[in-house]
Tab-separated table of C-alpha atoms in Angstrom:
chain	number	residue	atom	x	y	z
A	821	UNK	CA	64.367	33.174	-12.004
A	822	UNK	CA	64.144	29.472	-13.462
A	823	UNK	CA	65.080	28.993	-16.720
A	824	UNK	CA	65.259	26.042	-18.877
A	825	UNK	CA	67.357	25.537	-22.295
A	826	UNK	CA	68.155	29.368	-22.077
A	827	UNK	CA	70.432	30.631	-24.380
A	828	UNK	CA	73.240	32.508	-23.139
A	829	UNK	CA	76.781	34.011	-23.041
A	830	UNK	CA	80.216	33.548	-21.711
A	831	UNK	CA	83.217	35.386	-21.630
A	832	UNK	CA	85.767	33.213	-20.649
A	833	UNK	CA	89.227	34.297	-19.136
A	834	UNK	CA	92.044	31.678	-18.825
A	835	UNK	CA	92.068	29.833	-15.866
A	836	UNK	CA	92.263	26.922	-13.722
A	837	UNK	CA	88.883	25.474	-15.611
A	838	UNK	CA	90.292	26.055	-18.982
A	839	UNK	CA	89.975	21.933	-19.172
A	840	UNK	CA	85.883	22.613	-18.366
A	841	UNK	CA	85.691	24.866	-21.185
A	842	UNK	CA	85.113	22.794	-24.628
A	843	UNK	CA	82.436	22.454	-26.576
A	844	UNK	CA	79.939	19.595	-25.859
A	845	UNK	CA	80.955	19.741	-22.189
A	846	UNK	CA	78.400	19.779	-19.519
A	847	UNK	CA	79.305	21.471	-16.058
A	848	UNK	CA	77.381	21.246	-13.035
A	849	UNK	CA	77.408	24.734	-11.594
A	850	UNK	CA	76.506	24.739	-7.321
A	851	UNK	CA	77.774	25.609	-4.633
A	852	UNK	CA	80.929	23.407	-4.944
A	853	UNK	CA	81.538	24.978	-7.557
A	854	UNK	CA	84.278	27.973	-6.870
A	855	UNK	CA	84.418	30.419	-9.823
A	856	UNK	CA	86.790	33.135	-11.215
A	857	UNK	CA	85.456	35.765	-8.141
A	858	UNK	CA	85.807	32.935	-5.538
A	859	UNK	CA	88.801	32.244	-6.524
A	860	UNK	CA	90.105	36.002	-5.652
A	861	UNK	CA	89.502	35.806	-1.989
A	862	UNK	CA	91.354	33.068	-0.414
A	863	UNK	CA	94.023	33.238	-2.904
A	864	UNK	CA	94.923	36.810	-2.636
A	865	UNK	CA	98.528	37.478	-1.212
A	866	UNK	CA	100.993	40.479	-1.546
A	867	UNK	CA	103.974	38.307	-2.725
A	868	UNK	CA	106.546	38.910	-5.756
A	869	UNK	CA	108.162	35.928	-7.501
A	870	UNK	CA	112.141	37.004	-7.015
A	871	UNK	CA	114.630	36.798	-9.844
A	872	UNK	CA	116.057	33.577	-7.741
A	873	UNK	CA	112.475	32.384	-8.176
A	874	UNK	CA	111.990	32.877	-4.186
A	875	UNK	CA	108.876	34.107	-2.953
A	876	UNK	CA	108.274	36.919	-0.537
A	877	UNK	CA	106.343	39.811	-0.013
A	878	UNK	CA	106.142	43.422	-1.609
A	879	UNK	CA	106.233	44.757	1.634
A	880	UNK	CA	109.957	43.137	2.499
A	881	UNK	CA	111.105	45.136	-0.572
A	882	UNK	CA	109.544	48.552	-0.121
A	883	UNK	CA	110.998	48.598	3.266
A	884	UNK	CA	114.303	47.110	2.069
A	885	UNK	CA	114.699	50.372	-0.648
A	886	UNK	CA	113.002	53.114	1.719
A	887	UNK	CA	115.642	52.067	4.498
A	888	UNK	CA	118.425	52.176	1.458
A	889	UNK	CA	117.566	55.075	0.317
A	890	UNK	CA	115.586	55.498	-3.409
A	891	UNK	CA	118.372	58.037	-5.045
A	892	UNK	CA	120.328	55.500	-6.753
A	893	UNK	CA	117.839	52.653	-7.530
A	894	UNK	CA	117.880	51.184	-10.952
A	895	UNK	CA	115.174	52.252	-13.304
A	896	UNK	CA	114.421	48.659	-13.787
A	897	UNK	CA	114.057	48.016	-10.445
A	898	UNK	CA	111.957	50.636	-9.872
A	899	UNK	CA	109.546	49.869	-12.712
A	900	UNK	CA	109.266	46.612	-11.204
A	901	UNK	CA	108.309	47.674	-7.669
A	902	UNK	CA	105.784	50.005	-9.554
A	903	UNK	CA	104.205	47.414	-11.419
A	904	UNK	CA	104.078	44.891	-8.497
A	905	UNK	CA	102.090	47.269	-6.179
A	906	UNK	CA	99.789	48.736	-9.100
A	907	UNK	CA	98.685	44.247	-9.565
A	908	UNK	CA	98.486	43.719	-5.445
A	909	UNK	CA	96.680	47.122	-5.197
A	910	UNK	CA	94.343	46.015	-7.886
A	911	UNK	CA	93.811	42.606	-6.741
A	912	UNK	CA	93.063	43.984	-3.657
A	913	UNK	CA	90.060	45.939	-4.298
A	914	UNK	CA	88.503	43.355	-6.499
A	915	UNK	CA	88.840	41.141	-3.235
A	916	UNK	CA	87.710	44.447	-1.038
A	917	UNK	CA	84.747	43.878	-3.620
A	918	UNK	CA	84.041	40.472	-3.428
A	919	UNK	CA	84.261	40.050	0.171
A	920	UNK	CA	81.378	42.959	0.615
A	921	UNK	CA	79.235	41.627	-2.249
A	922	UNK	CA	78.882	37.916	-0.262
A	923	UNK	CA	79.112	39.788	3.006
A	924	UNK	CA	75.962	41.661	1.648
A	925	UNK	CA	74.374	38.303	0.069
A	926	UNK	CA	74.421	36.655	2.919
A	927	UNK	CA	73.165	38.930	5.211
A	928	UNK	CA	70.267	40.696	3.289
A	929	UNK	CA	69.732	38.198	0.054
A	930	UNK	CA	70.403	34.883	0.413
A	931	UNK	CA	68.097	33.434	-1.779
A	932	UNK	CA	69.919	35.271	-4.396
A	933	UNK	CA	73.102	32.766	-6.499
A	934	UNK	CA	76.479	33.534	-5.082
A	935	UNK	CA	79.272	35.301	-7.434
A	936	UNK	CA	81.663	32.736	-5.621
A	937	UNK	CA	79.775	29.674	-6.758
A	938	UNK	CA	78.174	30.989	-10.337
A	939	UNK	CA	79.233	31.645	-13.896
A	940	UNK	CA	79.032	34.983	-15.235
A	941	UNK	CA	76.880	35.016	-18.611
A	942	UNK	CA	75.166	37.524	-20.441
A	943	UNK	CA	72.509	38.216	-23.449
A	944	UNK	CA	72.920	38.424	-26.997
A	945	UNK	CA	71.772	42.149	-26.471
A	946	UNK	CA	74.797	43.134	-23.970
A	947	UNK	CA	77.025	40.492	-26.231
A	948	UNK	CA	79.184	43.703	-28.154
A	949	UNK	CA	79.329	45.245	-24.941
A	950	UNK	CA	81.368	43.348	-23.094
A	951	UNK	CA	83.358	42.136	-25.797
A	952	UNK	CA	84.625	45.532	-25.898
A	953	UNK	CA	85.163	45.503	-22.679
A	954	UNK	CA	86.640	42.203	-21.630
A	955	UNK	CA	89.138	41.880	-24.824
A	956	UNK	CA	90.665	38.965	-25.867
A	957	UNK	CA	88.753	36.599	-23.948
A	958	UNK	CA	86.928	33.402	-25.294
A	959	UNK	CA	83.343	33.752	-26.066
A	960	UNK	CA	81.252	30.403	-25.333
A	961	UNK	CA	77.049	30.018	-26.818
A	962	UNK	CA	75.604	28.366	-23.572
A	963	UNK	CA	72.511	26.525	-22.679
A	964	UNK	CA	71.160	26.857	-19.492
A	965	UNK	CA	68.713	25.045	-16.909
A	966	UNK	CA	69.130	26.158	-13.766
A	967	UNK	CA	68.597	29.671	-11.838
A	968	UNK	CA	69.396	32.947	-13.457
A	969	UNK	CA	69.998	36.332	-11.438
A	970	UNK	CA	69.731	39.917	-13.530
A	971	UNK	CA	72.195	42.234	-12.460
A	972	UNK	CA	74.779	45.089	-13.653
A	973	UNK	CA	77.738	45.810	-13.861
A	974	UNK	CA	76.664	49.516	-12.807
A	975	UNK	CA	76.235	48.259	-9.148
A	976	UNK	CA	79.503	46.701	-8.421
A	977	UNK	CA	80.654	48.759	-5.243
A	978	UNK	CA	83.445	51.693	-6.319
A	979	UNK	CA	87.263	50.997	-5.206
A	980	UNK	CA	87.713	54.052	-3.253
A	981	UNK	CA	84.949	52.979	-0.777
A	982	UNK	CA	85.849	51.082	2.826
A	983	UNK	CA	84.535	47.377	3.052
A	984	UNK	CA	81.703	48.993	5.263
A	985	UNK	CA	80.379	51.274	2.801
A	986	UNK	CA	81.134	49.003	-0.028
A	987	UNK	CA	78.796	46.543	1.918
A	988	UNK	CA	76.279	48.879	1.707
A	989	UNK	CA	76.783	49.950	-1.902
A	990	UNK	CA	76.460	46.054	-2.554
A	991	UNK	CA	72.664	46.220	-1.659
A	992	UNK	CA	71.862	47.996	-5.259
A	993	UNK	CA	73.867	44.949	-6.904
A	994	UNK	CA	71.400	42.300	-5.012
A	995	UNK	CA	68.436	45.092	-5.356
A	996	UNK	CA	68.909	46.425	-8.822
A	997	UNK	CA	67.258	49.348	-10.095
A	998	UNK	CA	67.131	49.239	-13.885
A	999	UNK	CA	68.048	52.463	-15.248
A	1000	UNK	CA	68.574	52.920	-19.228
A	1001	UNK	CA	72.403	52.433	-18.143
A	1002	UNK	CA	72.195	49.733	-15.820
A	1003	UNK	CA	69.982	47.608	-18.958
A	1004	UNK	CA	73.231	48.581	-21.233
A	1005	UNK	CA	75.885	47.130	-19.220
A	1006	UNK	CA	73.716	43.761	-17.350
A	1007	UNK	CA	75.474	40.798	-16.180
A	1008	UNK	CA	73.727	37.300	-15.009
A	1009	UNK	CA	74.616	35.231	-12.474
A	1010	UNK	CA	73.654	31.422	-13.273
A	1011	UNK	CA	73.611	28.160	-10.922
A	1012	UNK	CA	72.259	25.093	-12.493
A	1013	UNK	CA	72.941	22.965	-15.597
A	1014	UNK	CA	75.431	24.408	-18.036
A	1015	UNK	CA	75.984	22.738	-21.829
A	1016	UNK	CA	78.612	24.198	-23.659
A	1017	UNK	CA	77.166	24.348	-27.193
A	1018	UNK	CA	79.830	26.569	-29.201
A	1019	UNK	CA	83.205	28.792	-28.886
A	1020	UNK	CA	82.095	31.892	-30.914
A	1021	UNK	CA	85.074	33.142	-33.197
A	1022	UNK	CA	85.426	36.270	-34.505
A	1023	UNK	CA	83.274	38.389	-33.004
């Protein structure tokens, strides 16, 4: 859908565009353009910064304590490995997700905006929503010119499901159905002309 000085929402989450995100700015938003979700693919890696400040990878470690034996591990150490695999577990699925979502995209809907080139927005409606959701994030009032795809959130393919089936599940993100539900938690996806006009406070 086209849309011209549309009024929207972002929630922003710190990153490597944090410079992009002012008011006034203008950002061109295209395919060059690699957002928070395209970022997630070609950057994801099972590594753990060491206490020497060495990198190397979870797996080293696990392996390194299972062949050592677990009885007599610190708790510390321990609490570490636990919170290490619980982030590259995590980061994994959302990149499981990703991947099938484009996969999907490009085979079946390609004349739908990418979630690897876009900005995430949203309407006033859904604003409270995912503010209660997505805590602690900036909020930015947008205007838009550009194209504008209706989703939700409701369609984003489940972790538990193989990259297969979560490339199937993917068609009802592309292919919405709007349920009561899925209209409660909707997400856009927006290519085009972006203006920053405000950072909402207090919300």
């Amino acid at each position: 859908m086209y849309v011209q000085n549309k009024l929207m929402y972002h929630i922003h989450t710190s990153n490597e565009y944090d410079e992009l995100w002012q008011e006034g700015n203008e950002i061109v938003v295209d395919d060059n353009f690699n957002s928070e979700c395209g970022l997630s693919i070609p950057y994801f890696n099972t590594n753990v910064i060491c206490s020497d400040e060495s990198v190397n990878s979870l797996q080293y470690f696990l392996k390194k304590y299972l062949d050592q034996g677990i009885e007599n591990l610190d708790s510390k150490i321990i609490e570490a490995l636990l919170k290490d695999s619980y982030r590259i577990i995590y980061n994994a699925n959302r990149t499981k997700c990703e991947a099938a979502l484009e996969i999907c995209r490009r085979q079946k809907f390609k004349l739908h905006p990418s979630r690897l080139h876009s900005i995430w927005v949203t309407d006033k409606e859904c604003l409270d929503f995912w503010i209660s959701i997505l805590k602690g994030k900036e909020i930015f009032e947008l205007d838009l010119t550009g194209t504008l795809f209706k989703t939700s959130d409701i369609y984003i393919p489940n972790n538990h499901l193989s990259l297969s089936e979560a490339i199937k599940q993917s068609e009802n993100y592309w292919n919405p159905i709007f349920t009561k539900e899925a209209e409660e938690k909707k997400e856009y996806l927006f290519q085009g002309k972006v203006l920053i006009k405000n950072k909402i406070k207090n919300l």
